[in-house]
PDB file of C-alpha atoms and ligand atoms in Angstrom:
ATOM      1  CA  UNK A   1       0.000   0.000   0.000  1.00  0.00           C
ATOM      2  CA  UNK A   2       1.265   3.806  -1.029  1.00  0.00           C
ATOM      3  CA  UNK A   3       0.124   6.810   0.040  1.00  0.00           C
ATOM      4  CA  UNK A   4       0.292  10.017  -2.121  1.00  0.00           C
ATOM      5  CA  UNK A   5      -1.010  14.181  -1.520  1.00  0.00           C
ATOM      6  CA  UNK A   6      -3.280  15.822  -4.143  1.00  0.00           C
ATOM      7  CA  UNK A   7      -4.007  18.882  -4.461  1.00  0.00           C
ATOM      8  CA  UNK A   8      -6.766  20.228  -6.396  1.00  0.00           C
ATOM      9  CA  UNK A   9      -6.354  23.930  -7.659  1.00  0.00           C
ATOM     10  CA  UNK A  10      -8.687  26.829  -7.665  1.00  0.00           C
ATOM     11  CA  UNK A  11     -10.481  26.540 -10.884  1.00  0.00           C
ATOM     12  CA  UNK A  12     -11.803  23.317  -9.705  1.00  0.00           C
ATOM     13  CA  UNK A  13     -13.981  24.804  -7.338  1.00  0.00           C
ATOM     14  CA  UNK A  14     -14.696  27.755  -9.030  1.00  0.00           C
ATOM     15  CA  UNK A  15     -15.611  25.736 -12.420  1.00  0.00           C
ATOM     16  CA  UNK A  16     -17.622  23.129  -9.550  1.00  0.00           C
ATOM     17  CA  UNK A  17     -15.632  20.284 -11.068  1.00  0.00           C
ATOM     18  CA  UNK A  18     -15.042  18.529  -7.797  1.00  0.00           C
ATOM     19  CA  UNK A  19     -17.439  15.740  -7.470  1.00  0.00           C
ATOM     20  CA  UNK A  20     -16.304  14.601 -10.831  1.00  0.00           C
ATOM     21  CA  UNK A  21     -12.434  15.067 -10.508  1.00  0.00           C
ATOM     22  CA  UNK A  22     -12.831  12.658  -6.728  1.00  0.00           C
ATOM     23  CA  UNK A  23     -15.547  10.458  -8.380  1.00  0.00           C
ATOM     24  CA  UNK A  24     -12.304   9.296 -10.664  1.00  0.00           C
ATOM     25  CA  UNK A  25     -10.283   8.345  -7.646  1.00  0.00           C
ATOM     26  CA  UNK A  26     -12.999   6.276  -6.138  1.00  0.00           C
ATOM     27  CA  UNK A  27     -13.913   4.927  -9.330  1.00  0.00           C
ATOM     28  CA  UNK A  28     -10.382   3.653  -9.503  1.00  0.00           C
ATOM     29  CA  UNK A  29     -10.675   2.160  -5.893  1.00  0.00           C
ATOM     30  CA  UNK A  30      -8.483   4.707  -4.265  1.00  0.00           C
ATOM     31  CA  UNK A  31      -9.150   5.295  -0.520  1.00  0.00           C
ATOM     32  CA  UNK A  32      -9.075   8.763   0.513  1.00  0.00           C
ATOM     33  CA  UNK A  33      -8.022   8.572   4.401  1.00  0.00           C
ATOM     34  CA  UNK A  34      -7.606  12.550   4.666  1.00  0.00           C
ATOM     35  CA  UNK A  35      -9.374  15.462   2.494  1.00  0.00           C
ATOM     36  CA  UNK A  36      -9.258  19.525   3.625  1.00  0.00           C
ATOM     37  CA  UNK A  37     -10.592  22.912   1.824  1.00  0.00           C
ATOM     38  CA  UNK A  38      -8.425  25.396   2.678  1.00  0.00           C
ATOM     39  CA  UNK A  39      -7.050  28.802   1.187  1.00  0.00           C
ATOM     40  CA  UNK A  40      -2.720  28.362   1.108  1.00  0.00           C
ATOM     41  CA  UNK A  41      -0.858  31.080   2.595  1.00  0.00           C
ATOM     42  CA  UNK A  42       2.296  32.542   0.211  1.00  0.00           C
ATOM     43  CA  UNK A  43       4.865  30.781   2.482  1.00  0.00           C
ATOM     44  CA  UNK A  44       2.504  27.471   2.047  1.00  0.00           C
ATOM     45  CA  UNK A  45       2.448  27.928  -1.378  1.00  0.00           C
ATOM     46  CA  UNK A  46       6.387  28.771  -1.740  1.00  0.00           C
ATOM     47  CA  UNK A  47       7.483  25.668   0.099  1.00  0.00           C
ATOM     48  CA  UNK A  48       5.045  23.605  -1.476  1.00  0.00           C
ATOM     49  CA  UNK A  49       6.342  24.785  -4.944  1.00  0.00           C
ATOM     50  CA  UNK A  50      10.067  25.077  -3.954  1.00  0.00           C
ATOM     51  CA  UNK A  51      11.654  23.258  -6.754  1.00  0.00           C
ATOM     52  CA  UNK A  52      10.288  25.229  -9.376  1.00  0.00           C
ATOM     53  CA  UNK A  53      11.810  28.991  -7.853  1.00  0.00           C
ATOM     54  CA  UNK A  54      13.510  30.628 -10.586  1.00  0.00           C
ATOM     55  CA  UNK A  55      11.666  29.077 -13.166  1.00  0.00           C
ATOM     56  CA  UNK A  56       9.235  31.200 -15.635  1.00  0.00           C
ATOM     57  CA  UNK A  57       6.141  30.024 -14.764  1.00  0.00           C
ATOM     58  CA  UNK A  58       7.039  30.139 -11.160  1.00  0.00           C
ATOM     59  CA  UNK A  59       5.364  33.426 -10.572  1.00  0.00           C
ATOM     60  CA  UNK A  60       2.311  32.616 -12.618  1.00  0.00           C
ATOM     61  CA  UNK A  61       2.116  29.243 -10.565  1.00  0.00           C
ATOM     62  CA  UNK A  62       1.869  30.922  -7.200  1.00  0.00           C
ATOM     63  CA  UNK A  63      -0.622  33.583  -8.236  1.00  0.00           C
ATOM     64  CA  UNK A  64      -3.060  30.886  -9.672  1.00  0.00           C
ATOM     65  CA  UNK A  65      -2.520  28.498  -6.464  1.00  0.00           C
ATOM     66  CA  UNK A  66      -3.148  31.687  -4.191  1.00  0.00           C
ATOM     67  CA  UNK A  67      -6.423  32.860  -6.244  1.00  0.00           C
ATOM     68  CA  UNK A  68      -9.084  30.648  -3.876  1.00  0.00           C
ATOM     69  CA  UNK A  69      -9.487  27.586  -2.135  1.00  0.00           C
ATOM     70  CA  UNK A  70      -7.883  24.189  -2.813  1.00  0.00           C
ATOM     71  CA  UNK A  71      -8.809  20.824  -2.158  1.00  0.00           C
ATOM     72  CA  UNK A  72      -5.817  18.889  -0.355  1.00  0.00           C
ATOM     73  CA  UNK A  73      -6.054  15.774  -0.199  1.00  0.00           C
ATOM     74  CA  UNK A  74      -4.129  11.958   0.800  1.00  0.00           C
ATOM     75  CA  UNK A  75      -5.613   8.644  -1.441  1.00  0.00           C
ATOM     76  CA  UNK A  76      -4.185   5.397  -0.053  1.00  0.00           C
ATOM     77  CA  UNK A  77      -4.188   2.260  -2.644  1.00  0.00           C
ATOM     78  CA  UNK A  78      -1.371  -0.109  -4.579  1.00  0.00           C
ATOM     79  CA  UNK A  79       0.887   1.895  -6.208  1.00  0.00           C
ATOM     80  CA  UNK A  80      -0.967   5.076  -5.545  1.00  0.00           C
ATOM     81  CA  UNK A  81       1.871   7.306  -6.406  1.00  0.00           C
ATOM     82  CA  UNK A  82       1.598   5.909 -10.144  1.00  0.00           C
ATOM     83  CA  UNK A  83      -1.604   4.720 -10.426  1.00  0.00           C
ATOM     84  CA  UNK A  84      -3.019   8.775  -9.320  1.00  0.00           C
ATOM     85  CA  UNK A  85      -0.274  10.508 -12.093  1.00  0.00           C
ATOM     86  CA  UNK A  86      -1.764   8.179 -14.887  1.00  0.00           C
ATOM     87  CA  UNK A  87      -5.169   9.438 -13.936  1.00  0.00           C
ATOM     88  CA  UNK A  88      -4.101  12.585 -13.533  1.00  0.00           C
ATOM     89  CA  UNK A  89      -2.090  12.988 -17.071  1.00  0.00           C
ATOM     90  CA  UNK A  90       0.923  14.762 -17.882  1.00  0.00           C
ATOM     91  CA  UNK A  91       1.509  18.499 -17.170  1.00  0.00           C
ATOM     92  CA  UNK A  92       2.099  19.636 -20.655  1.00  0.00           C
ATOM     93  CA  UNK A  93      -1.248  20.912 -22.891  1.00  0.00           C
ATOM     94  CA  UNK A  94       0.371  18.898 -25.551  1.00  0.00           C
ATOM     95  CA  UNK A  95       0.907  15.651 -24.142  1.00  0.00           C
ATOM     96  CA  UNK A  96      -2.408  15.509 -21.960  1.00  0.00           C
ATOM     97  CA  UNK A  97      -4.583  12.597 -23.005  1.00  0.00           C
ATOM     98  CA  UNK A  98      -8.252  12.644 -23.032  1.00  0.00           C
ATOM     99  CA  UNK A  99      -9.770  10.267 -20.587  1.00  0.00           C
ATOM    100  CA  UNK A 100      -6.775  11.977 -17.930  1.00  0.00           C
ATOM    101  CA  UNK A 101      -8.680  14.362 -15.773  1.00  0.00           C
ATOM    102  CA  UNK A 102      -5.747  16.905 -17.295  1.00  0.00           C
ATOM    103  CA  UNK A 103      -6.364  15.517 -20.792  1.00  0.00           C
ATOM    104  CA  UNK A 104     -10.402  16.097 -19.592  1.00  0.00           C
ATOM    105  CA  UNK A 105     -10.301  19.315 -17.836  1.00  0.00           C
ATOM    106  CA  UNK A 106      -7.095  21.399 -18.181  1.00  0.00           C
ATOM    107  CA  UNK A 107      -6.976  23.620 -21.726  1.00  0.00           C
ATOM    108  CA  UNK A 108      -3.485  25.622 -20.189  1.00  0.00           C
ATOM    109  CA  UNK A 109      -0.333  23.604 -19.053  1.00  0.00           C
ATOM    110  CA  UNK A 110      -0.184  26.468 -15.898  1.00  0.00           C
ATOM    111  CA  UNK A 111      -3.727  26.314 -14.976  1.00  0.00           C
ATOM    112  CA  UNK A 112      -3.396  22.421 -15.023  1.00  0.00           C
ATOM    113  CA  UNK A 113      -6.304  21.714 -12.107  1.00  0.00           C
ATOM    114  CA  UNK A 114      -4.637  18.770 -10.411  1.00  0.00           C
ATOM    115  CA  UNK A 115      -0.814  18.776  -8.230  1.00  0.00           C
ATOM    116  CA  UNK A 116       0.080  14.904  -7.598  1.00  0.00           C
ATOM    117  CA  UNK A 117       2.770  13.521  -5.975  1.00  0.00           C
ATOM    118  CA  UNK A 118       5.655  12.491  -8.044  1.00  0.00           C
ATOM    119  CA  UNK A 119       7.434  10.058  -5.459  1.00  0.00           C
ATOM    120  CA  UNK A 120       7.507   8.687  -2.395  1.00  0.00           C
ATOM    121  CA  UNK A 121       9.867  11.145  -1.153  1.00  0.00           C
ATOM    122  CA  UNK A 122       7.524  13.880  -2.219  1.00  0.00           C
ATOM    123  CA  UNK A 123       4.510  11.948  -1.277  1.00  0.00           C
ATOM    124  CA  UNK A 124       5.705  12.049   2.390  1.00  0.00           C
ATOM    125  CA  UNK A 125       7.419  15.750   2.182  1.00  0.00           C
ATOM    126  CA  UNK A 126       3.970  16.816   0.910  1.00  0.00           C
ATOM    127  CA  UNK A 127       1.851  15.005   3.225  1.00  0.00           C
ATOM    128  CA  UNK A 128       3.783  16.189   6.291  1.00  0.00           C
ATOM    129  CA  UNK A 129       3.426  19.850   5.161  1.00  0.00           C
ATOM    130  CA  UNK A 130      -0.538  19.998   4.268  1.00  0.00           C
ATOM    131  CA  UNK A 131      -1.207  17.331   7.193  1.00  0.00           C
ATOM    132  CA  UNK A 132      -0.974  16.818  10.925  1.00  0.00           C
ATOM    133  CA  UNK A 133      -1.169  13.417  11.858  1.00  0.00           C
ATOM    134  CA  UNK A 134      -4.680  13.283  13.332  1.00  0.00           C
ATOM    135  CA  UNK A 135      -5.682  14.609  10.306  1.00  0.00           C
ATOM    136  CA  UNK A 136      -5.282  11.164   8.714  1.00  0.00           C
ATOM    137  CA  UNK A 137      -8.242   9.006   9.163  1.00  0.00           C
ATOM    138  CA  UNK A 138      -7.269   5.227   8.580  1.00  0.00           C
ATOM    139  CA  UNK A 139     -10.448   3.256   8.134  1.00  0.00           C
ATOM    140  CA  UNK A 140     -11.356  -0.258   6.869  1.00  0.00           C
ATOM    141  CA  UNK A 141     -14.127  -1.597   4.400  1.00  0.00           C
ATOM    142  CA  UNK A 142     -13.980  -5.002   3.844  1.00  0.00           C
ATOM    143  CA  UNK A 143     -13.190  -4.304   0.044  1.00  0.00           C
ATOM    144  CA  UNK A 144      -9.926  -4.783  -0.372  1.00  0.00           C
ATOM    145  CA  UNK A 145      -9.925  -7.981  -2.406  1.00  0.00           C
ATOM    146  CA  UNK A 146     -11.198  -5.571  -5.510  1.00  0.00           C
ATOM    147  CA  UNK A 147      -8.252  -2.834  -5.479  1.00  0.00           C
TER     148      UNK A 147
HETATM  149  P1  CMP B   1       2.010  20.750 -10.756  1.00  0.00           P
HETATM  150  O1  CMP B   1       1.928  19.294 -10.931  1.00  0.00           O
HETATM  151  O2  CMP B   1       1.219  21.404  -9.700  1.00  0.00           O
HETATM  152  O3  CMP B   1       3.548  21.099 -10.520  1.00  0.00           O
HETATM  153  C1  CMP B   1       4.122  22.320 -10.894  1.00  0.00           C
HETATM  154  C2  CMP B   1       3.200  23.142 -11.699  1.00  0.00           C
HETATM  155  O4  CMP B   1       3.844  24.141 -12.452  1.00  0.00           O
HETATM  156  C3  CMP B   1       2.497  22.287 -12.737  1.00  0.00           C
HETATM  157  O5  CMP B   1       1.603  21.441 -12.127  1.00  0.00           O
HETATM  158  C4  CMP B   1       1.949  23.345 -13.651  1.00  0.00           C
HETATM  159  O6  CMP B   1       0.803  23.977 -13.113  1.00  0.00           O
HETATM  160  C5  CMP B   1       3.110  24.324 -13.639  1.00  0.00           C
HETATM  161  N1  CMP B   1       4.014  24.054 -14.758  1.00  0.00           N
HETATM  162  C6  CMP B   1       4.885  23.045 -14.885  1.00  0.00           C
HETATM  163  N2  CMP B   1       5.556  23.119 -16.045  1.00  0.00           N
HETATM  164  C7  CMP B   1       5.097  24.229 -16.645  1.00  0.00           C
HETATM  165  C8  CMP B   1       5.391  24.847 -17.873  1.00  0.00           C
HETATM  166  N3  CMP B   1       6.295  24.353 -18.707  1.00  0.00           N
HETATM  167  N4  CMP B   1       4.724  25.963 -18.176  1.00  0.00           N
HETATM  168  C9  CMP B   1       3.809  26.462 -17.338  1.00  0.00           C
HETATM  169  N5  CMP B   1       3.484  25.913 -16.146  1.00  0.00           N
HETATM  170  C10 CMP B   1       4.116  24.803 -15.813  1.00  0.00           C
END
């Protein structure tokens, strides 16, 4: 079992895309074991995005993920790291499949809808800095044998 963080940008909520972009996850069989609205703070939203300082769409990127709420999320499942960046699709306009909720959703590479993990060393780095430990709800359904 894998754990990875999701973030859903602004112009999820404000296009009321939600329910559709989480019904995906479920669909799949992912478990989500921690889920938050919240508006990011700059320094949130700086640390979060700390690899990409410098770069041009750096600026862009930060005014876009400080322009309303988010939806933060953690979806448990087998290989969720992978499994959660196939459904989501790749970053770039071009590459974006349909049937990814990118591919689906996303018509601008910066206003993408949907951060996902891209490790397990992320995974945990990001986890630890949207969520406190109680935070994380681990619960059982007897379902297992299907994911
Ligand atoms: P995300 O997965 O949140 O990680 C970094 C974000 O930066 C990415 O999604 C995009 O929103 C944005 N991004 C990454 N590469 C580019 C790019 N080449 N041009 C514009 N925005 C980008």
């Amino acid at each position: 079992m894998e754990r990875t963080f999701v973030m859903l940008k602004p112009g999820v909520l404000q296009r009321r895309i939600a329910g559709e972009v989480l019904s995906r996850f479920e669909r799949k069989g992912l478990k989500i074991i921690a889920l938050k609205l919240l508006k990011m703070n700059k320094t949130l939203v700086e640390t979060h995005y700390a690899e990409h300082k410098g770069k041009d769409f750096y600026e862009p990127l930060l005014e876009y993920t400080l322009s309303g709420p988010i939806i933060a999320m953690i979806l448990e499942g087998m290989e969720a790291i992978t499994v959660v960046r196939r459904l989501a699709g790749p970053t770039n306009l071009d590459e974006m499949a349909p049937g990814t909720i990118r591919g689906d959703f996303a018509a601008r590479t910066r206003l993408n809808i949907i951060h996902a993990s891209d490790s397990i060393s992320s995974a945990e780095r990001e986890i630890n800095l949207f969520f406190k430990p109680e935070e994380i709800i681990e619960w059982e359904d007897g379902n297992q044998q299907w994911f």
